[in-house]
Coordinates of C-alpha atoms in Angstrom, one line a residue:
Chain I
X263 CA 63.7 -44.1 -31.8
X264 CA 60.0 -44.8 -33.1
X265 CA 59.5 -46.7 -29.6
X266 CA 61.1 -43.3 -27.7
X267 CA 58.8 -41.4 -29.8
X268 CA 55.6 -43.8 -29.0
X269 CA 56.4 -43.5 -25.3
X270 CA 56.8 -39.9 -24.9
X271 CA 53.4 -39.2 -27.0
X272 CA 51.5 -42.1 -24.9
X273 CA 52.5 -40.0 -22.0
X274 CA 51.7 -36.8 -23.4
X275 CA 48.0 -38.2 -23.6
X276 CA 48.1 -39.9 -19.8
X277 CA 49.3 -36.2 -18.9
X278 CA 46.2 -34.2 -20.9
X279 CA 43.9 -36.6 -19.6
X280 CA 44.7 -36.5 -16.2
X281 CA 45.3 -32.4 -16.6
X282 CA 42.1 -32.5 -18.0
X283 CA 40.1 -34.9 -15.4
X284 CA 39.9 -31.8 -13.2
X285 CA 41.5 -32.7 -10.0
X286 CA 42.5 -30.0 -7.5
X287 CA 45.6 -27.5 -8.7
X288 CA 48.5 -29.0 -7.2
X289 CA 47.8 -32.9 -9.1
X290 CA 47.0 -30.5 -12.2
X291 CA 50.3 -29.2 -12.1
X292 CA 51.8 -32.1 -11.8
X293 CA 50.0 -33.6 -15.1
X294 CA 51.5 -30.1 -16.7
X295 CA 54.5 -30.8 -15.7
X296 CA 54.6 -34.5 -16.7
X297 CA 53.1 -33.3 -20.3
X298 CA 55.6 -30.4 -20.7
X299 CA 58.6 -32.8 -20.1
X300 CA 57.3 -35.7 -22.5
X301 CA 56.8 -32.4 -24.8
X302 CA 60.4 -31.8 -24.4
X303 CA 61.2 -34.8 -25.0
X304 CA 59.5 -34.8 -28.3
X305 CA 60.8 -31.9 -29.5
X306 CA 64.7 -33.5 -28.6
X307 CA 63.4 -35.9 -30.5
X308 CA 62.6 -34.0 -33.7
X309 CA 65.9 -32.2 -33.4
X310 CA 65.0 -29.0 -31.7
X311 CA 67.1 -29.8 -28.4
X312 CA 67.8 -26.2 -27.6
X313 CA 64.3 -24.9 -28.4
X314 CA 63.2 -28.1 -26.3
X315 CA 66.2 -26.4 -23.4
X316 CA 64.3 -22.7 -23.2
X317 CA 61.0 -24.8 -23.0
X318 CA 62.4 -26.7 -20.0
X319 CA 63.9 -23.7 -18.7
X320 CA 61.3 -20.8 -19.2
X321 CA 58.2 -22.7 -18.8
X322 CA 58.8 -25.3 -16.6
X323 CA 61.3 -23.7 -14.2
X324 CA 59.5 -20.3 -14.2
X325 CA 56.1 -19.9 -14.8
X326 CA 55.2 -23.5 -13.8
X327 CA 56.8 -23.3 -10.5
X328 CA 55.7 -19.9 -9.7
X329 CA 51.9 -21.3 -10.3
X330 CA 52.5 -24.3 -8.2
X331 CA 53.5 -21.6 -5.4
X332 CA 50.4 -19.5 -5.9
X333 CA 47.9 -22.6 -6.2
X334 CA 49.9 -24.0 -2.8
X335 CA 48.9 -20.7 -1.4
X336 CA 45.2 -21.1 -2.6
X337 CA 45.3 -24.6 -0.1
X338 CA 42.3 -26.8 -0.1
X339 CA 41.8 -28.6 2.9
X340 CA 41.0 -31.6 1.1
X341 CA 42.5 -31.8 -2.5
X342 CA 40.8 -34.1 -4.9
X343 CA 43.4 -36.7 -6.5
X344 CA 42.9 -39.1 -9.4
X345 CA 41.3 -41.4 -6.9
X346 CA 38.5 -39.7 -6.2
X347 CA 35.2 -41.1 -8.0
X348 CA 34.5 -37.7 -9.9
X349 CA 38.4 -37.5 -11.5
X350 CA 38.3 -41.0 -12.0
X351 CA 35.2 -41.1 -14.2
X352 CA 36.1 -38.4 -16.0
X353 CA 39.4 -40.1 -16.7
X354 CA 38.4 -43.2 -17.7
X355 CA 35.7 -41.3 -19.8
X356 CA 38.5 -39.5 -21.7
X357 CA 40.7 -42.3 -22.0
X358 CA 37.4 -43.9 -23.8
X359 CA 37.2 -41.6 -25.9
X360 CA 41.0 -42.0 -27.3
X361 CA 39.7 -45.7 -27.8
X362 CA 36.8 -44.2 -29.3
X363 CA 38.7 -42.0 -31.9
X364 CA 41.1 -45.4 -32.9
X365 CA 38.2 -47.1 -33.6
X366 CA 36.5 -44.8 -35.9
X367 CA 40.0 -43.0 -37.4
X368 CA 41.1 -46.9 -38.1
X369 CA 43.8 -47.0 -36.0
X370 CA 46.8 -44.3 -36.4
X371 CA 50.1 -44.7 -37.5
X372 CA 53.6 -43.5 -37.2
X373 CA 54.5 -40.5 -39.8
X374 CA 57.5 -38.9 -40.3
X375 CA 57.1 -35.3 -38.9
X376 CA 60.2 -34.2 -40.5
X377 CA 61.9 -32.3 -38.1
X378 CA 64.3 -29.6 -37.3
X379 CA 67.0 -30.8 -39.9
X380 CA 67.3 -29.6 -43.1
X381 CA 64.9 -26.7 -42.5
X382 CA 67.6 -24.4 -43.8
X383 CA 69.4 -26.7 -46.1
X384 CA 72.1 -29.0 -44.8
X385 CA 74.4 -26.3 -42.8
X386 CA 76.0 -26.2 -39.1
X387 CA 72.9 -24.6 -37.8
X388 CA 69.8 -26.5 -37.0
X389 CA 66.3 -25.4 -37.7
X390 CA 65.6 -24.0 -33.8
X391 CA 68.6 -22.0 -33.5
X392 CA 68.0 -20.2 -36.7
X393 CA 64.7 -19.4 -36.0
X394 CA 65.9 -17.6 -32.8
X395 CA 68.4 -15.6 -34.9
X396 CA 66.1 -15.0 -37.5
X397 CA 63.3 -13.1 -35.0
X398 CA 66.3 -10.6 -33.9
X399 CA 66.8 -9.8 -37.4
X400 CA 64.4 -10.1 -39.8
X401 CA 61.4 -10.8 -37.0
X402 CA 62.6 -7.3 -35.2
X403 CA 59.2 -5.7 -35.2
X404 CA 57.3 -8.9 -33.8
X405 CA 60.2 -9.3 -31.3
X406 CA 59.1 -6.0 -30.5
X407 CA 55.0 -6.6 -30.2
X408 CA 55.6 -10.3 -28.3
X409 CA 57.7 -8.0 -25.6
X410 CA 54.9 -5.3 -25.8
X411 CA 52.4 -8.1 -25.2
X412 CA 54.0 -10.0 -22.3
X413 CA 54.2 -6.5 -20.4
X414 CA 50.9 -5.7 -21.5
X415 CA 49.9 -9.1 -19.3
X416 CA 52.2 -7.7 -16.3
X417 CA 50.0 -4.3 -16.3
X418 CA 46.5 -6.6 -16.8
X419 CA 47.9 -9.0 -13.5
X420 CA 48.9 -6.2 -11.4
X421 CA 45.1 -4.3 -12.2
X422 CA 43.3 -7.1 -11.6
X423 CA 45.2 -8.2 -7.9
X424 CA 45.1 -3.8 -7.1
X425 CA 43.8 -3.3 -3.7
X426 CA 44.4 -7.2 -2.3
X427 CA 41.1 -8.0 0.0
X428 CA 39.5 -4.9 -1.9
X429 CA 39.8 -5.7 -5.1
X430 CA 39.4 -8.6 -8.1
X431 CA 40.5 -11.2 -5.3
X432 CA 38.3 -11.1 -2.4
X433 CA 37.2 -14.4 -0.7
X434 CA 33.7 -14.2 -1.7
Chain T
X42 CA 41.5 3.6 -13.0
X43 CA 45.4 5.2 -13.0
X44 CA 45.4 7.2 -16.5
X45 CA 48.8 5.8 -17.1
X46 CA 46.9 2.2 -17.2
X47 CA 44.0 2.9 -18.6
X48 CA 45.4 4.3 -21.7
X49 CA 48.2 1.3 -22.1
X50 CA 45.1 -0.9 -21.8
X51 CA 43.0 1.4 -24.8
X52 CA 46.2 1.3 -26.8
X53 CA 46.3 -2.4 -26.6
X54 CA 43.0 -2.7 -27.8
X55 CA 43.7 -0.5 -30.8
X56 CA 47.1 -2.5 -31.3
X57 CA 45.5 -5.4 -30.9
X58 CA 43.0 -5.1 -33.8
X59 CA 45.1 -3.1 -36.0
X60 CA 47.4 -6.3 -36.0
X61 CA 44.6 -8.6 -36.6
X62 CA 43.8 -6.1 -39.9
X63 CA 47.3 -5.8 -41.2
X64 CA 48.0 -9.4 -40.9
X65 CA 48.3 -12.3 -43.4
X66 CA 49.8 -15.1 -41.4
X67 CA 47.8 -16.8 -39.1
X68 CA 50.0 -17.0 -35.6
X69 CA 49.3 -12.8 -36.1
X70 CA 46.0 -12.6 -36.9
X71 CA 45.5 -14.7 -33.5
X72 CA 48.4 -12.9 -31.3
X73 CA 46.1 -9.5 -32.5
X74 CA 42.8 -10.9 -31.2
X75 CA 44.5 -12.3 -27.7
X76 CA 45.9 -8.6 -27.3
X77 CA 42.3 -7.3 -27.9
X78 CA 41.1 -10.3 -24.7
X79 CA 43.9 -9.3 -22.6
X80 CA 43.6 -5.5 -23.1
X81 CA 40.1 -5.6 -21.8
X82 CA 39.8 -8.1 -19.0
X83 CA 40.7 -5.3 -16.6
X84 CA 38.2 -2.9 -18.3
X85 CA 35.4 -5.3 -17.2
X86 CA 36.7 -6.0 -13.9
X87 CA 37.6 -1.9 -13.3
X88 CA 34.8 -1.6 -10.7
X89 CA 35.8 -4.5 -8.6
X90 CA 32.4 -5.7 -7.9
X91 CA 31.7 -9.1 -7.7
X92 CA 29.1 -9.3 -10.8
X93 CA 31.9 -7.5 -12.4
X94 CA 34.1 -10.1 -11.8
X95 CA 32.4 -13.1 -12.6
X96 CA 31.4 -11.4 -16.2
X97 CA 35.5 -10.6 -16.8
X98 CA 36.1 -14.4 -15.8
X99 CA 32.9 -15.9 -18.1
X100 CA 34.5 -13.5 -20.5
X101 CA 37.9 -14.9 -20.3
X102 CA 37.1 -18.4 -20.5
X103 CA 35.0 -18.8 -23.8
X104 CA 38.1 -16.1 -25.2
X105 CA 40.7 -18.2 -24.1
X106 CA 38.8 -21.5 -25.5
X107 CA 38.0 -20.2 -28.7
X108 CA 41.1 -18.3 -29.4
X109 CA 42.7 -22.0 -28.7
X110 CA 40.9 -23.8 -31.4
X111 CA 41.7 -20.8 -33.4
X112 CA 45.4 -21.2 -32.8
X113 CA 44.9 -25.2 -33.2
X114 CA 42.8 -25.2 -36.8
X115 CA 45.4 -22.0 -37.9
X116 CA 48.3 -25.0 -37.1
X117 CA 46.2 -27.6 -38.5
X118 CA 45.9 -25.6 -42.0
X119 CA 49.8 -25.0 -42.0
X120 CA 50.4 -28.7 -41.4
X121 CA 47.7 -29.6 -43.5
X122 CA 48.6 -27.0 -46.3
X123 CA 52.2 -26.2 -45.8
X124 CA 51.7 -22.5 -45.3
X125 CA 50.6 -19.6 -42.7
X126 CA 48.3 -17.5 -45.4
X127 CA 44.9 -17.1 -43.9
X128 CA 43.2 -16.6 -47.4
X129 CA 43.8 -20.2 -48.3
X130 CA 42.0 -22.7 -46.6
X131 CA 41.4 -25.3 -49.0
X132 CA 40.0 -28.3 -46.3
X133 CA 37.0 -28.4 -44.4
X134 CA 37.7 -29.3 -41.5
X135 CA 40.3 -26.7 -40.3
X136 CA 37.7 -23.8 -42.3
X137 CA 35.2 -25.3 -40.4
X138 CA 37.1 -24.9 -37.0
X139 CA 38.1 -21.4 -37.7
X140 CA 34.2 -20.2 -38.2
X141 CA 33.3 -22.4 -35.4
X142 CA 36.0 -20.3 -33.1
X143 CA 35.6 -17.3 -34.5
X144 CA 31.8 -17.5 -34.3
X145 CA 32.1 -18.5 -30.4
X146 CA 34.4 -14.8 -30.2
X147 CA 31.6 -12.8 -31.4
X148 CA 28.9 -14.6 -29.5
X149 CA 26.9 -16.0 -32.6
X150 CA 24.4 -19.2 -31.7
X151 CA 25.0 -21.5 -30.9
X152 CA 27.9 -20.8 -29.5
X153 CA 26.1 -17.5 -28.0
X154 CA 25.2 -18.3 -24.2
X155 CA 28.2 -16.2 -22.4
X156 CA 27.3 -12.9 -24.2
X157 CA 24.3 -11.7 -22.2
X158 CA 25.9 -12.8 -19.0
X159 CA 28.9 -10.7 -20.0
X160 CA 27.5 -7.7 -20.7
X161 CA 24.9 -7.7 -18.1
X162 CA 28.3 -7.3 -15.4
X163 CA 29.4 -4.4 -16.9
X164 CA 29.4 -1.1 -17.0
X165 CA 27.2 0.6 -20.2
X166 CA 31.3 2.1 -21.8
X167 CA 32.7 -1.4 -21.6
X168 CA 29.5 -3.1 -23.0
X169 CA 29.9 -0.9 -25.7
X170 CA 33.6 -1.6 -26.4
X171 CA 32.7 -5.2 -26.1
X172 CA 30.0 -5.3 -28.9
X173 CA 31.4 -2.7 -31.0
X174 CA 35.4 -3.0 -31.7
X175 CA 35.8 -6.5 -30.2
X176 CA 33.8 -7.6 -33.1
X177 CA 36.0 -6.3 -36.0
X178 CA 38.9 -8.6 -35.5
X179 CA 37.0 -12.0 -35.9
X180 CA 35.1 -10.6 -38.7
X181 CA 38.0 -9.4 -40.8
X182 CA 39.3 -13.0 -40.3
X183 CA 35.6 -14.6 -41.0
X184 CA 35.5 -12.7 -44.1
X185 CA 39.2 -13.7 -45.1
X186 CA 38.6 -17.6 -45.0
X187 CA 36.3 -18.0 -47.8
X188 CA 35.1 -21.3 -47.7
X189 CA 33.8 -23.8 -50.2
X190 CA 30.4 -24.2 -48.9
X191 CA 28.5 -21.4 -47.5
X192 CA 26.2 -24.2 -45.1
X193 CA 28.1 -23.3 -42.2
X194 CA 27.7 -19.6 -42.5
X195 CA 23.5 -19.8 -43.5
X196 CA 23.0 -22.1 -40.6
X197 CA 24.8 -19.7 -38.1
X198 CA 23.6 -16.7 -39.8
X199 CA 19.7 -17.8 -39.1
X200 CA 20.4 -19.5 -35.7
X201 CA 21.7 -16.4 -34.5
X202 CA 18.3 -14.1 -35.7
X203 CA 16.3 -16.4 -34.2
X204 CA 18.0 -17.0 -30.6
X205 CA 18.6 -13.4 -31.0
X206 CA 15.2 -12.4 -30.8
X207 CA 13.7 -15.2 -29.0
X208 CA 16.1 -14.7 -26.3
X209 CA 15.5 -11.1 -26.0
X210 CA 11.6 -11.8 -25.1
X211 CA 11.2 -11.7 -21.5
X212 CA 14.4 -9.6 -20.9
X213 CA 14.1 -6.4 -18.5
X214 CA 17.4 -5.5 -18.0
X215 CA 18.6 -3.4 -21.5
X216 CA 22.4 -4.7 -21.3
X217 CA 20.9 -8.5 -21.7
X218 CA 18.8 -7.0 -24.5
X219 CA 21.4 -4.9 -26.0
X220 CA 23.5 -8.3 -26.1
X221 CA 20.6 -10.7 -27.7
X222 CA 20.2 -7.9 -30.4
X223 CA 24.3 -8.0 -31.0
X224 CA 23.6 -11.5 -31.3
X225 CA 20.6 -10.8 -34.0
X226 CA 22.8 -8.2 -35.8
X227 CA 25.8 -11.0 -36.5
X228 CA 23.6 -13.2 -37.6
X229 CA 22.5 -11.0 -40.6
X230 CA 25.7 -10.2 -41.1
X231 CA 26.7 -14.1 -41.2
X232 CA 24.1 -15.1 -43.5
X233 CA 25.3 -12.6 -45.9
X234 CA 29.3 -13.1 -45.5
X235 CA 29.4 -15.8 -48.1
X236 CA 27.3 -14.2 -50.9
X237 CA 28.1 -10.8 -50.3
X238 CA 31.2 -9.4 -48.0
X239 CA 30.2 -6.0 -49.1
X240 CA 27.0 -6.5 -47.8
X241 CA 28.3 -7.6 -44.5
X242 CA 30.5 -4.5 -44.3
X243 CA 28.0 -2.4 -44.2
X244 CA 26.2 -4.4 -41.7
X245 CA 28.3 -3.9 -39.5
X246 CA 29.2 -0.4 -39.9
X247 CA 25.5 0.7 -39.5
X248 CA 25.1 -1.6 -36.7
X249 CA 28.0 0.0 -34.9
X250 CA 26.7 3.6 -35.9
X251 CA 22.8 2.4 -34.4
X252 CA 24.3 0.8 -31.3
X253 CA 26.3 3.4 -30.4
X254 CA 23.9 6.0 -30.3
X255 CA 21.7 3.4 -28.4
X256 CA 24.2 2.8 -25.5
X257 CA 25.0 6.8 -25.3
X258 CA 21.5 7.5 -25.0
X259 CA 21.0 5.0 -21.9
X260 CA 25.0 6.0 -20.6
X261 CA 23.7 9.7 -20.6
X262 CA 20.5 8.9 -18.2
X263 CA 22.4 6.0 -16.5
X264 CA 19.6 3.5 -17.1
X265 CA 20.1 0.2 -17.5
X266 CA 16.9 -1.4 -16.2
X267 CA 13.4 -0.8 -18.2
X268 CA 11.6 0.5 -14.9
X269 CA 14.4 3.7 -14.8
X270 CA 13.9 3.8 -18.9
X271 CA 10.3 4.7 -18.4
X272 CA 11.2 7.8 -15.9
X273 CA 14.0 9.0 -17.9
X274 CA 11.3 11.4 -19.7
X275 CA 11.1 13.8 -16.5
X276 CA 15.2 14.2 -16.8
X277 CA 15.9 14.3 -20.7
X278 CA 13.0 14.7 -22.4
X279 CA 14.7 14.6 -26.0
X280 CA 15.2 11.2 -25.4
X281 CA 11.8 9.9 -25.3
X282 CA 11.8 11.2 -29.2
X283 CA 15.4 10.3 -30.6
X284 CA 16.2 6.7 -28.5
X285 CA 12.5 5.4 -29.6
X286 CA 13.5 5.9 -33.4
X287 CA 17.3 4.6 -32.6
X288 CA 15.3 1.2 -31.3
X289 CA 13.2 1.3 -34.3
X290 CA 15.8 1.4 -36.9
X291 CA 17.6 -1.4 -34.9
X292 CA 14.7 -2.9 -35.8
X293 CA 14.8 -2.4 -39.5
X294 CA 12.0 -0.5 -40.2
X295 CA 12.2 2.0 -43.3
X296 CA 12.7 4.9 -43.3
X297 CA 15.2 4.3 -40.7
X298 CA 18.7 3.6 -41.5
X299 CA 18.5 0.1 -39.7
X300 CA 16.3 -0.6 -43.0
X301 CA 19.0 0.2 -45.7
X302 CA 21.4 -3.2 -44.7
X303 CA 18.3 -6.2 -44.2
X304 CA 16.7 -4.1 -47.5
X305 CA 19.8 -5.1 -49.3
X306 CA 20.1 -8.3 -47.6
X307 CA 17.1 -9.4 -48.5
X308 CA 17.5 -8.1 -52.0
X309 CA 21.0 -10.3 -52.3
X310 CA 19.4 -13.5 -51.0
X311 CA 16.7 -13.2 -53.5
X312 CA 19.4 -12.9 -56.1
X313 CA 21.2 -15.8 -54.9
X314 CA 17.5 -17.9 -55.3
X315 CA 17.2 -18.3 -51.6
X316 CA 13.6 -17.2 -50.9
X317 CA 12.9 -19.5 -48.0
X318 CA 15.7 -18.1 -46.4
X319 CA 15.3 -14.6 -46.8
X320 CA 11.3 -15.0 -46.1
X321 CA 12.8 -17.2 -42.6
X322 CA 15.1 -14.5 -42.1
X323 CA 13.3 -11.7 -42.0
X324 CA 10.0 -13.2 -40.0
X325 CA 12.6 -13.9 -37.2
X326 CA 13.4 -10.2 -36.9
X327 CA 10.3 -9.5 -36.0
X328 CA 11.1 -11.6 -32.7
X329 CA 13.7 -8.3 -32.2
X330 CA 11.1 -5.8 -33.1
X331 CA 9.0 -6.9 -30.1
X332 CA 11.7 -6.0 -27.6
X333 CA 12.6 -3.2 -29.4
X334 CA 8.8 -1.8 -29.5
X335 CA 8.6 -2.8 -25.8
X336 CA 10.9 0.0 -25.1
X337 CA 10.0 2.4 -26.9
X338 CA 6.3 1.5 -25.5
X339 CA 8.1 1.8 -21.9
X340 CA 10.0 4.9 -22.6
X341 CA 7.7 7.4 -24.8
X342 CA 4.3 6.0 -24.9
X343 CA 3.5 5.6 -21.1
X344 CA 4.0 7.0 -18.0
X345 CA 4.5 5.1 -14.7
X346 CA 2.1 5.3 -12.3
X347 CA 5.0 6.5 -9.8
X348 CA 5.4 9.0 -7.7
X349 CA 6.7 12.1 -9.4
X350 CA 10.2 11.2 -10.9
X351 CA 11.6 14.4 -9.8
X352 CA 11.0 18.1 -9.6
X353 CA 11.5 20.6 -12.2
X354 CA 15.6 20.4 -13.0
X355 CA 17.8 22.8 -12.8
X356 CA 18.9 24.0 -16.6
X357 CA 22.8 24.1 -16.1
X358 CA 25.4 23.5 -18.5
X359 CA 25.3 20.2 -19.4
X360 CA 28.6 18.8 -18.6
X361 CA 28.4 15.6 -20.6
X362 CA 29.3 15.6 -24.3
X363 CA 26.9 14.4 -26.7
X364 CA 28.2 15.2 -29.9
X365 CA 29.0 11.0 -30.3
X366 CA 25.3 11.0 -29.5
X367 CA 24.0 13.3 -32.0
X368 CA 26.5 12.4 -34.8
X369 CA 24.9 8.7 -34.2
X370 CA 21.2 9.7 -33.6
X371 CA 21.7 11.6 -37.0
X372 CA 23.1 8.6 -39.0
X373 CA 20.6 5.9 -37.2
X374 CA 17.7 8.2 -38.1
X375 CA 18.4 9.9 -41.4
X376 CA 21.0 7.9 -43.7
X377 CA 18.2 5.9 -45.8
X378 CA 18.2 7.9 -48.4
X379 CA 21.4 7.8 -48.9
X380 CA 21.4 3.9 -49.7
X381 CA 22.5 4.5 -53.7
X382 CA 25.6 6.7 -52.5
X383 CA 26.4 3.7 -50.0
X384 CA 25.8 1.3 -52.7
X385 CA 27.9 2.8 -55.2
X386 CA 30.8 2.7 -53.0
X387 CA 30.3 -1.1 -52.0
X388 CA 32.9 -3.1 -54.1
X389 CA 30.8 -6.2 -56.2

């Protein structure tokens, strides 16, 4: 399990550093993607599998493939990869500085996070599905403010793209 | 703007920091101060020009990276510490982090370079908002953390006086100035956070009260360049009195009300044995004083060689309102002597 766990955050680091790197949008996404799955898989591993199943679901499937659409709209006609000297350096350059923080934190090592389990004492439910409960019930009023805000971002999107060509998202 | 919109979006920005105030748990605190980035992205970008633009996206960047490291050192303390309270913040490094991103939301130095930039693309109502109410939330949560050593908060505090008058040297355009001397006016308030929150409540309150009235006055003649300062004399003539002693008392010079907070600044730090600092302190605000003196200079004490600005106005009703302007003139100008009252209300 310790090996699963090593293997899922080594790629979580591959997928920030290439994210980071700065190639063009559609090899970005793809680092996202890579580093929200190993995230899932993490968090399958801690114990919150159906938390780790909206994450999947929500993030992934929505809002990660609608901004692969839009940056597939946005097309480059010639998209900068990991290959590319610019990417590259600045990959090797962060992957450097990982080797640079083991040297000077004296290595890392593996710590039990705890997890989902036992969170609210030893009973049926587990720690993620509780916490979804608990923000209908007792969390009503920032259940009600996190909806707010999401369709507070709707009305900020839509004012910012008014007017197409006109507006925030001329070609300029 | 569609009314419907624009009043979701001002509503936000109350919500926003209203949520930040009333808050205890960190993962609130921070939701309130990303309501108060997303509510006024489209305010800055409502005129759809290009400048415009690129201030809302400069905006949005440092917001988004600052209010990440907020979110990462408010996890760090709960892993580090076991719970969400923002008054307890026992370990450096995650108190440390939270100034540091906090600092970078207000636009103190040196985390200050995006602030001028910003407010130079908008218009003078959202510059306003900016350095007004989108400083309260970070504040309330600066003033919350109460760290061990106040190093962190003397060494901002002074960076920010200095670049804040410094910067404002060779500035023309009176949004970049109006940013630098935000920048100036944190910093006092900074220095004096750890000794003295009081202090730093007042601070702010007269620096909202001073720059208020200062962005009015230059929203009422639509000026936002020195050149058109210096012919707003043939369309308002009030002016060239009332915004040359608002600029003055930004300045801090008695017997303005700009005065009463670096008086009592200066008075604290002396208290706390920190002469050098205070003495450093207040010889950097003379760096503001220029600019400040500049306009004034450019506004009352000359008159352009131009052609003539205009002829004789017709007196109609004014249709603006400027009772926000005189209520703020009045406290900029005349609340000095009022400094016991306001003292005897501060909580030590």
């Amino acid at each position: 399990m310790s090996y699963m766990m090593y293997i899922l955050l080594f790629g979580l680091v591959l997928g920030l550093v290439a994210v980071a790197s700065n190639p063009s949008p559609y090899f970005a996404a793809l680092g996202l993607v890579v580093v929200a799955g190993v995230g899932c898989g993490v968090l399958v591993g801690s114990g919150g599998c159906f938390l780790s199943l909206i994450l999947f679901l929500i993030y992934l499937g929505g809002m990660l493939v609608v901004f692969a659409y839009s940056a597939a709209m946005a097309a480059e006609p010639y998209p900068e990869g990991w290959g590319s000297w610019p990417t590259l350096r600045l990959m090797v350059g962060y992957v450097l500085g990982v080797g640079v923080a083991w040297g000077l934190l004296g290595g890392w090592y593996e710590e039990d996070w705890g997890g989902f389990d036992g969170l609210v004492g030893e009973s049926v439910l587990r720690g993620d599905v509780v916490g979804v409960s608990v923000m209908y019930s007792s969390g009503g009023w920032l259940l009600i403010g996190g909806g707010w805000v999401l369709l507070l971002t709707l009305f900020v999107v839509l004012e910012l793209t008014r007017g197409l060509s006109r507006g925030a998202l001329r070609a300029v | 703007m569609a009314p419907l919109i624009y009043s979701a979006l001002i509503i936000s920005l109350g919500l926003g920091t209203t949520m930040t105030f009333a808050s205890t748990h960190w993962y609130l605190a921070w939701m309130g101060i990303e309501i108060n980035t997303l509510a006024i992205i489209p305010l800055m970008a409502q005129n759809h020009i290009p400048r415009a633009i690129e201030a809302t996206t400069k905006y949005f960047f440092v917001q988004a990276t600052a209010s990440a490291t907020l979110l990462f050192a408010g996890i760090s303390n709960a892993f580090l510490t076991g719970q969400w309270n923002i008054t307890y913040t026992p370990y450096t490094l995650t108190s440390t982090l939270i100034t540091l991103a906090l600092a970078m939301k207000i636009g103190l130095a040196p985390l200050h370079s995006w602030m001028p930039e910003v407010m130079q693309g908008l218009n003078l109502l959202t510059g306003l908002i900016l350095s007004t109410w989108q400083k309260l939330a970070p504040l309330y949560l600066i003033y919350q953390i109460q760290p061990n050593n106040p190093n962190i908060f003397i060494a901002l505090g002074l960076m920010s006086i200095i670049v804040g008058g410094w910067g404002g040297f060779n500035q023309v355009q009176l949004r970049k100035i109006l940013a630098y001397s935000s920048i100036a006016h944190l910093g006092w308030m900074i220095l004096i956070l750890s000794f003295s929150p009081p202090l730093a409540l007042l601070t702010i309150i007269i620096y909202i009260l001073m720059t208020f009235s200062l962005f009015s006055s230059f929203m009422l003649t639509r000026t936002t360049h020195i050149n058109s300062l210096s012919t707003t004399w043939a369309k308002i003539p009030i002016l060239t009195i009332s915004t040359p002693l608002i600029l003055l008392s930004l300045g801090g010079l008695p017997p303005l009300t700009g005065f009463m907070p670096k008086w009592m600044i200066l008075q604290e730090l002396t208290k706390q044995s920190l002469c050098p600092l205070a003495t450093m302190a207040a010889l950097s605000s003379l760096f503001s004083l220029y600019f400040y003196l500049r306009l004034s200079y450019a506004m009352t004490l000359t008159m352009p060689p131009n052609n003539p600005a205009g002829t004789l106005p017709w007196r109609l009703n004014p249709q603006h309102n400027t009772l926000p302007l005189a209520l703020t003139t009045t406290s900029t100008i005349c609340l000095l002597p009022m400094t016991p009252a306001i003292m005897s209300l501060m909580p030590f």
